[in-house]
PDB file of C-alpha atoms in Angstrom:
ATOM      1  CA  MET R 379      -0.222   0.120  -0.370  1.00  0.00           C
ATOM      2  CA  SER R 380       1.277   2.845  -1.170  1.00  0.00           C
ATOM      3  CA  ASP R 381       2.226   6.367   1.580  1.00  0.00           C
ATOM      4  CA  ASP R 382      -1.047   7.867  -0.643  1.00  0.00           C
ATOM      5  CA  TYR R 383      -3.616   5.469   1.751  1.00  0.00           C
ATOM      6  CA  ALA R 384      -1.475   6.010   4.882  1.00  0.00           C
ATOM      7  CA  PHE R 385      -3.999   8.401   6.054  1.00  0.00           C
ATOM      8  CA  ARG R 386      -7.238   5.732   6.195  1.00  0.00           C
ATOM      9  CA  LYS R 387      -5.112   4.379   8.905  1.00  0.00           C
ATOM     10  CA  ILE R 388      -5.642   7.150  11.430  1.00  0.00           C
ATOM     11  CA  ASN R 389      -8.727   6.891  14.623  1.00  0.00           C
ATOM     12  CA  ILE R 390      -9.607  10.339  13.763  1.00  0.00           C
ATOM     13  CA  ASP R 391     -12.317   9.266  16.639  1.00  0.00           C
ATOM     14  CA  ALA R 392      -9.205  10.140  19.187  1.00  0.00           C
ATOM     15  CA  TYR R 393      -9.270  13.633  18.132  1.00  0.00           C
ATOM     16  CA  ASP R 394     -12.813  14.263  18.630  1.00  0.00           C
ATOM     17  CA  GLU R 395     -13.908  14.897  22.052  1.00  0.00           C
ATOM     18  CA  ASP R 396     -17.646  14.626  21.539  1.00  0.00           C
ATOM     19  CA  THR R 397     -17.140  10.257  20.500  1.00  0.00           C
ATOM     20  CA  LEU R 398     -18.825   8.646  22.040  1.00  0.00           C
ATOM     21  CA  GLN R 399     -16.908   5.788  24.086  1.00  0.00           C
ATOM     22  CA  ASP R 400     -18.053   1.939  25.104  1.00  0.00           C
ATOM     23  CA  SER R 401     -18.180   2.764  28.918  1.00  0.00           C
ATOM     24  CA  GLU R 402     -20.912   6.007  28.250  1.00  0.00           C
ATOM     25  CA  LEU R 403     -23.120   3.566  26.521  1.00  0.00           C
ATOM     26  CA  PHE R 404     -23.486   0.479  29.080  1.00  0.00           C
ATOM     27  CA  ASP R 405     -22.583   0.163  32.630  1.00  0.00           C
ATOM     28  CA  ALA R 406     -19.709  -2.336  32.627  1.00  0.00           C
ATOM     29  CA  ASP R 407     -19.814  -5.629  34.665  1.00  0.00           C
ATOM     30  CA  PRO R 408     -19.206  -4.570  38.394  1.00  0.00           C
ATOM     31  CA  ARG R 409     -17.632  -7.743  38.875  1.00  0.00           C
ATOM     32  CA  SER R 410     -13.893  -8.228  38.507  1.00  0.00           C
ATOM     33  CA  ALA R 411     -11.803 -10.029  35.393  1.00  0.00           C
ATOM     34  CA  ALA R 412     -10.924 -12.726  38.288  1.00  0.00           C
ATOM     35  CA  GLN R 413     -14.677 -12.758  40.042  1.00  0.00           C
ATOM     36  CA  ALA R 414     -16.307 -13.236  36.548  1.00  0.00           C
ATOM     37  CA  LEU R 415     -13.887 -16.259  35.677  1.00  0.00           C
ATOM     38  CA  GLU R 416     -14.994 -17.303  39.257  1.00  0.00           C
ATOM     39  CA  ASP R 417     -18.210 -17.190  38.518  1.00  0.00           C
ATOM     40  CA  ALA R 418     -17.739 -18.760  35.296  1.00  0.00           C
ATOM     41  CA  LYS R 419     -16.640 -21.797  36.179  1.00  0.00           C
ATOM     42  CA  ARG R 420     -19.624 -22.068  39.134  1.00  0.00           C
ATOM     43  CA  VAL R 421     -21.715 -22.207  36.510  1.00  0.00           C
ATOM     44  CA  GLN R 422     -20.082 -24.757  34.570  1.00  0.00           C
ATOM     45  CA  GLN R 423     -20.271 -26.817  37.081  1.00  0.00           C
ATOM     46  CA  GLU R 424     -23.682 -26.257  37.842  1.00  0.00           C
ATOM     47  CA  VAL R 425     -24.263 -26.575  34.070  1.00  0.00           C
ATOM     48  CA  ARG R 426     -22.226 -29.929  34.312  1.00  0.00           C
ATOM     49  CA  GLN R 427     -24.377 -31.143  36.994  1.00  0.00           C
ATOM     50  CA  LEU R 428     -27.902 -30.319  35.340  1.00  0.00           C
ATOM     51  CA  LEU R 429     -26.684 -31.858  31.846  1.00  0.00           C
ATOM     52  CA  GLY R 430     -26.189 -35.060  33.970  1.00  0.00           C
ATOM     53  CA  ARG R 431     -30.050 -35.398  34.588  1.00  0.00           C
ATOM     54  CA  SER R 432     -30.483 -34.050  31.569  1.00  0.00           C
ATOM     55  CA  ASP R 433     -32.045 -30.501  32.339  1.00  0.00           C
ATOM     56  CA  ILE R 434     -31.441 -29.232  29.367  1.00  0.00           C
ATOM     57  CA  PRO R 435     -33.707 -26.202  30.223  1.00  0.00           C
ATOM     58  CA  SER R 436     -32.262 -25.408  33.478  1.00  0.00           C
ATOM     59  CA  ALA R 437     -28.510 -24.972  32.363  1.00  0.00           C
ATOM     60  CA  LEU R 438     -29.482 -22.790  29.762  1.00  0.00           C
ATOM     61  CA  THR R 439     -31.288 -20.753  32.242  1.00  0.00           C
ATOM     62  CA  SER R 440     -28.173 -20.708  34.753  1.00  0.00           C
ATOM     63  CA  LEU R 441     -25.546 -20.036  31.545  1.00  0.00           C
ATOM     64  CA  LEU R 442     -27.783 -16.690  30.592  1.00  0.00           C
ATOM     65  CA  ALA R 443     -28.895 -15.662  34.136  1.00  0.00           C
ATOM     66  CA  ASN R 444     -25.069 -13.529  34.645  1.00  0.00           C
ATOM     67  CA  TYR R 445     -22.660 -14.382  31.897  1.00  0.00           C
ATOM     68  CA  PRO R 446     -19.846 -11.779  31.831  1.00  0.00           C
ATOM     69  CA  PHE R 447     -18.853  -9.003  29.491  1.00  0.00           C
ATOM     70  CA  GLY R 448     -16.784  -6.493  29.038  1.00  0.00           C
ATOM     71  CA  ALA R 449     -13.594  -5.476  27.936  1.00  0.00           C
ATOM     72  CA  ASP R 450     -11.354  -7.226  30.544  1.00  0.00           C
ATOM     73  CA  HIS R 451     -13.263 -10.151  31.147  1.00  0.00           C
ATOM     74  CA  ASP R 452     -12.157 -12.359  28.159  1.00  0.00           C
ATOM     75  CA  GLN R 453     -11.296 -15.704  30.552  1.00  0.00           C
ATOM     76  CA  ALA R 454     -14.423 -15.683  32.109  1.00  0.00           C
ATOM     77  CA  LYS R 455     -15.901 -15.700  28.217  1.00  0.00           C
ATOM     78  CA  THR R 456     -14.076 -18.067  27.178  1.00  0.00           C
ATOM     79  CA  GLN R 457     -14.765 -20.495  30.099  1.00  0.00           C
ATOM     80  CA  THR R 458     -18.647 -19.391  29.381  1.00  0.00           C
ATOM     81  CA  LEU R 459     -18.681 -20.101  25.451  1.00  0.00           C
ATOM     82  CA  SER R 460     -17.345 -23.301  26.407  1.00  0.00           C
ATOM     83  CA  THR R 461     -20.321 -23.920  28.945  1.00  0.00           C
ATOM     84  CA  PHE R 462     -22.711 -23.106  26.082  1.00  0.00           C
ATOM     85  CA  ILE R 463     -20.916 -25.576  23.763  1.00  0.00           C
ATOM     86  CA  LEU R 464     -21.423 -28.355  26.212  1.00  0.00           C
ATOM     87  CA  ILE R 465     -25.316 -27.555  26.214  1.00  0.00           C
ATOM     88  CA  LEU R 466     -25.363 -27.572  22.568  1.00  0.00           C
ATOM     89  CA  ASN R 467     -23.663 -30.944  22.234  1.00  0.00           C
ATOM     90  CA  SER R 468     -25.883 -32.278  24.989  1.00  0.00           C
ATOM     91  CA  THR R 469     -29.285 -31.088  23.238  1.00  0.00           C
ATOM     92  CA  LYS R 470     -30.885 -32.823  20.455  1.00  0.00           C
ATOM     93  CA  SER R 471     -31.876 -30.828  17.617  1.00  0.00           C
ATOM     94  CA  SER R 472     -35.995 -31.925  17.934  1.00  0.00           C
ATOM     95  CA  ASP R 473     -35.954 -30.508  21.387  1.00  0.00           C
ATOM     96  CA  VAL R 474     -34.310 -26.419  20.555  1.00  0.00           C
ATOM     97  CA  ALA R 475     -37.554 -25.223  19.751  1.00  0.00           C
ATOM     98  CA  ASN R 476     -39.341 -26.540  23.407  1.00  0.00           C
ATOM     99  CA  ILE R 477     -36.283 -25.033  25.246  1.00  0.00           C
ATOM    100  CA  VAL R 478     -35.874 -21.786  23.085  1.00  0.00           C
ATOM    101  CA  LYS R 479     -40.088 -21.118  24.062  1.00  0.00           C
ATOM    102  CA  GLY R 480     -39.549 -21.432  27.392  1.00  0.00           C
ATOM    103  CA  LEU R 481     -37.195 -18.581  27.663  1.00  0.00           C
ATOM    104  CA  THR R 482     -37.682 -14.914  28.507  1.00  0.00           C
ATOM    105  CA  GLN R 483     -36.968 -12.405  26.245  1.00  0.00           C
ATOM    106  CA  GLN R 484     -33.766 -11.162  28.331  1.00  0.00           C
ATOM    107  CA  GLU R 485     -31.961 -14.730  27.869  1.00  0.00           C
ATOM    108  CA  GLN R 486     -33.203 -15.142  24.054  1.00  0.00           C
ATOM    109  CA  ASP R 487     -31.419 -12.208  23.651  1.00  0.00           C
ATOM    110  CA  GLY R 488     -28.643 -13.670  25.396  1.00  0.00           C
ATOM    111  CA  LEU R 489     -28.663 -17.061  23.977  1.00  0.00           C
ATOM    112  CA  MET R 490     -28.658 -14.805  20.101  1.00  0.00           C
ATOM    113  CA  LYS R 491     -25.622 -13.493  21.974  1.00  0.00           C
ATOM    114  CA  PHE R 492     -23.924 -16.792  22.490  1.00  0.00           C
ATOM    115  CA  VAL R 493     -25.282 -18.170  18.887  1.00  0.00           C
ATOM    116  CA  TYR R 494     -23.324 -15.423  16.874  1.00  0.00           C
ATOM    117  CA  LYS R 495     -19.930 -15.408  19.178  1.00  0.00           C
ATOM    118  CA  GLY R 496     -20.055 -19.173  18.266  1.00  0.00           C
ATOM    119  CA  MET R 497     -20.582 -18.200  14.386  1.00  0.00           C
ATOM    120  CA  GLU R 498     -17.825 -15.328  14.971  1.00  0.00           C
ATOM    121  CA  LYS R 499     -15.266 -18.117  16.313  1.00  0.00           C
ATOM    122  CA  PRO R 500     -15.386 -21.319  14.948  1.00  0.00           C
ATOM    123  CA  GLU R 501     -12.317 -22.304  15.749  1.00  0.00           C
ATOM    124  CA  LEU R 502     -13.066 -22.621  19.232  1.00  0.00           C
ATOM    125  CA  LEU R 503     -15.489 -24.679  18.737  1.00  0.00           C
ATOM    126  CA  GLU R 504     -16.255 -28.361  19.505  1.00  0.00           C
ATOM    127  CA  VAL R 505     -19.659 -28.353  17.587  1.00  0.00           C
ATOM    128  CA  ASN R 506     -20.819 -28.124  14.045  1.00  0.00           C
ATOM    129  CA  PRO R 507     -21.101 -25.150  12.776  1.00  0.00           C
ATOM    130  CA  SER R 508     -25.123 -25.945  11.550  1.00  0.00           C
ATOM    131  CA  VAL R 509     -25.793 -26.817  14.888  1.00  0.00           C
ATOM    132  CA  LEU R 510     -25.407 -23.255  15.480  1.00  0.00           C
ATOM    133  CA  LEU R 511     -27.260 -22.868  12.078  1.00  0.00           C
ATOM    134  CA  THR R 512     -30.378 -24.399  13.849  1.00  0.00           C
ATOM    135  CA  TRP R 513     -30.381 -22.652  17.231  1.00  0.00           C
ATOM    136  CA  HIS R 514     -30.302 -19.281  15.086  1.00  0.00           C
ATOM    137  CA  GLU R 515     -33.451 -20.432  13.354  1.00  0.00           C
ATOM    138  CA  LYS R 516     -35.394 -21.853  15.564  1.00  0.00           C
ATOM    139  CA  LEU R 517     -34.564 -18.665  18.468  1.00  0.00           C
ATOM    140  CA  THR R 518     -35.676 -16.511  15.013  1.00  0.00           C
ATOM    141  CA  GLU R 519     -38.685 -18.608  14.628  1.00  0.00           C
ATOM    142  CA  VAL R 520     -39.470 -17.877  18.528  1.00  0.00           C
ATOM    143  CA  ALA R 521     -38.431 -14.488  19.194  1.00  0.00           C
ATOM    144  CA  GLY R 522     -38.840 -12.692  16.165  1.00  0.00           C
ATOM    145  CA  VAL R 523     -36.097 -10.295  14.539  1.00  0.00           C
ATOM    146  CA  GLY R 524     -36.399  -7.913  17.059  1.00  0.00           C
ATOM    147  CA  CYS R 525     -33.883 -10.512  18.472  1.00  0.00           C
ATOM    148  CA  ILE R 526     -31.618 -10.357  16.199  1.00  0.00           C
ATOM    149  CA  VAL R 527     -32.019  -6.616  16.348  1.00  0.00           C
ATOM    150  CA  ARG R 528     -31.387  -6.041  20.220  1.00  0.00           C
ATOM    151  CA  VAL R 529     -28.536  -8.386  19.859  1.00  0.00           C
ATOM    152  CA  MET R 530     -26.361  -6.339  16.973  1.00  0.00           C
ATOM    153  CA  THR R 531     -27.046  -2.898  18.781  1.00  0.00           C
ATOM    154  CA  ASP R 532     -26.694  -3.763  22.457  1.00  0.00           C
ATOM    155  CA  ARG R 533     -22.814  -2.937  23.159  1.00  0.00           C
ATOM    156  CA  ARG R 534     -22.322  -5.794  26.435  1.00  0.00           C
ATOM    157  CA  THR R 535     -20.473  -8.156  24.057  1.00  0.00           C
ATOM    158  CA  ILE R 536     -19.830 -11.839  24.904  1.00  0.00           C
TER     159      ILE R 536
END
């Protein structure tokens, strides 16, 4: 790339004092990174116990109750994503629609975040990507496209 295009690498928002920062758009996760990781490990143990009893709806609800978000919670996010994969691997595709129907709107939005995170980082997954598409399809049928819009506009990413 020639020097004629070097100006495109400049972050012009850094020179604008009126630019909104993510921290101004939502409250940060109140937990420290260590506490969020500890919570993610606790939830993973709880989910494993629930999956052992074949209680997939409760396992998913437990995961979606208080997932980590924010820039400094990467380890907790990875731990939570692996817990989500455990749930996916334990779920029959014929049960997905009924499970999704049993979730609240907030839980459906959180589930959609996890589905999109899985699509974003397929190298981290130990699941066939078509499973994510099945969850996305059933979730969209139940929650509508509003779920997609809410997730795409929410700045609290997992």
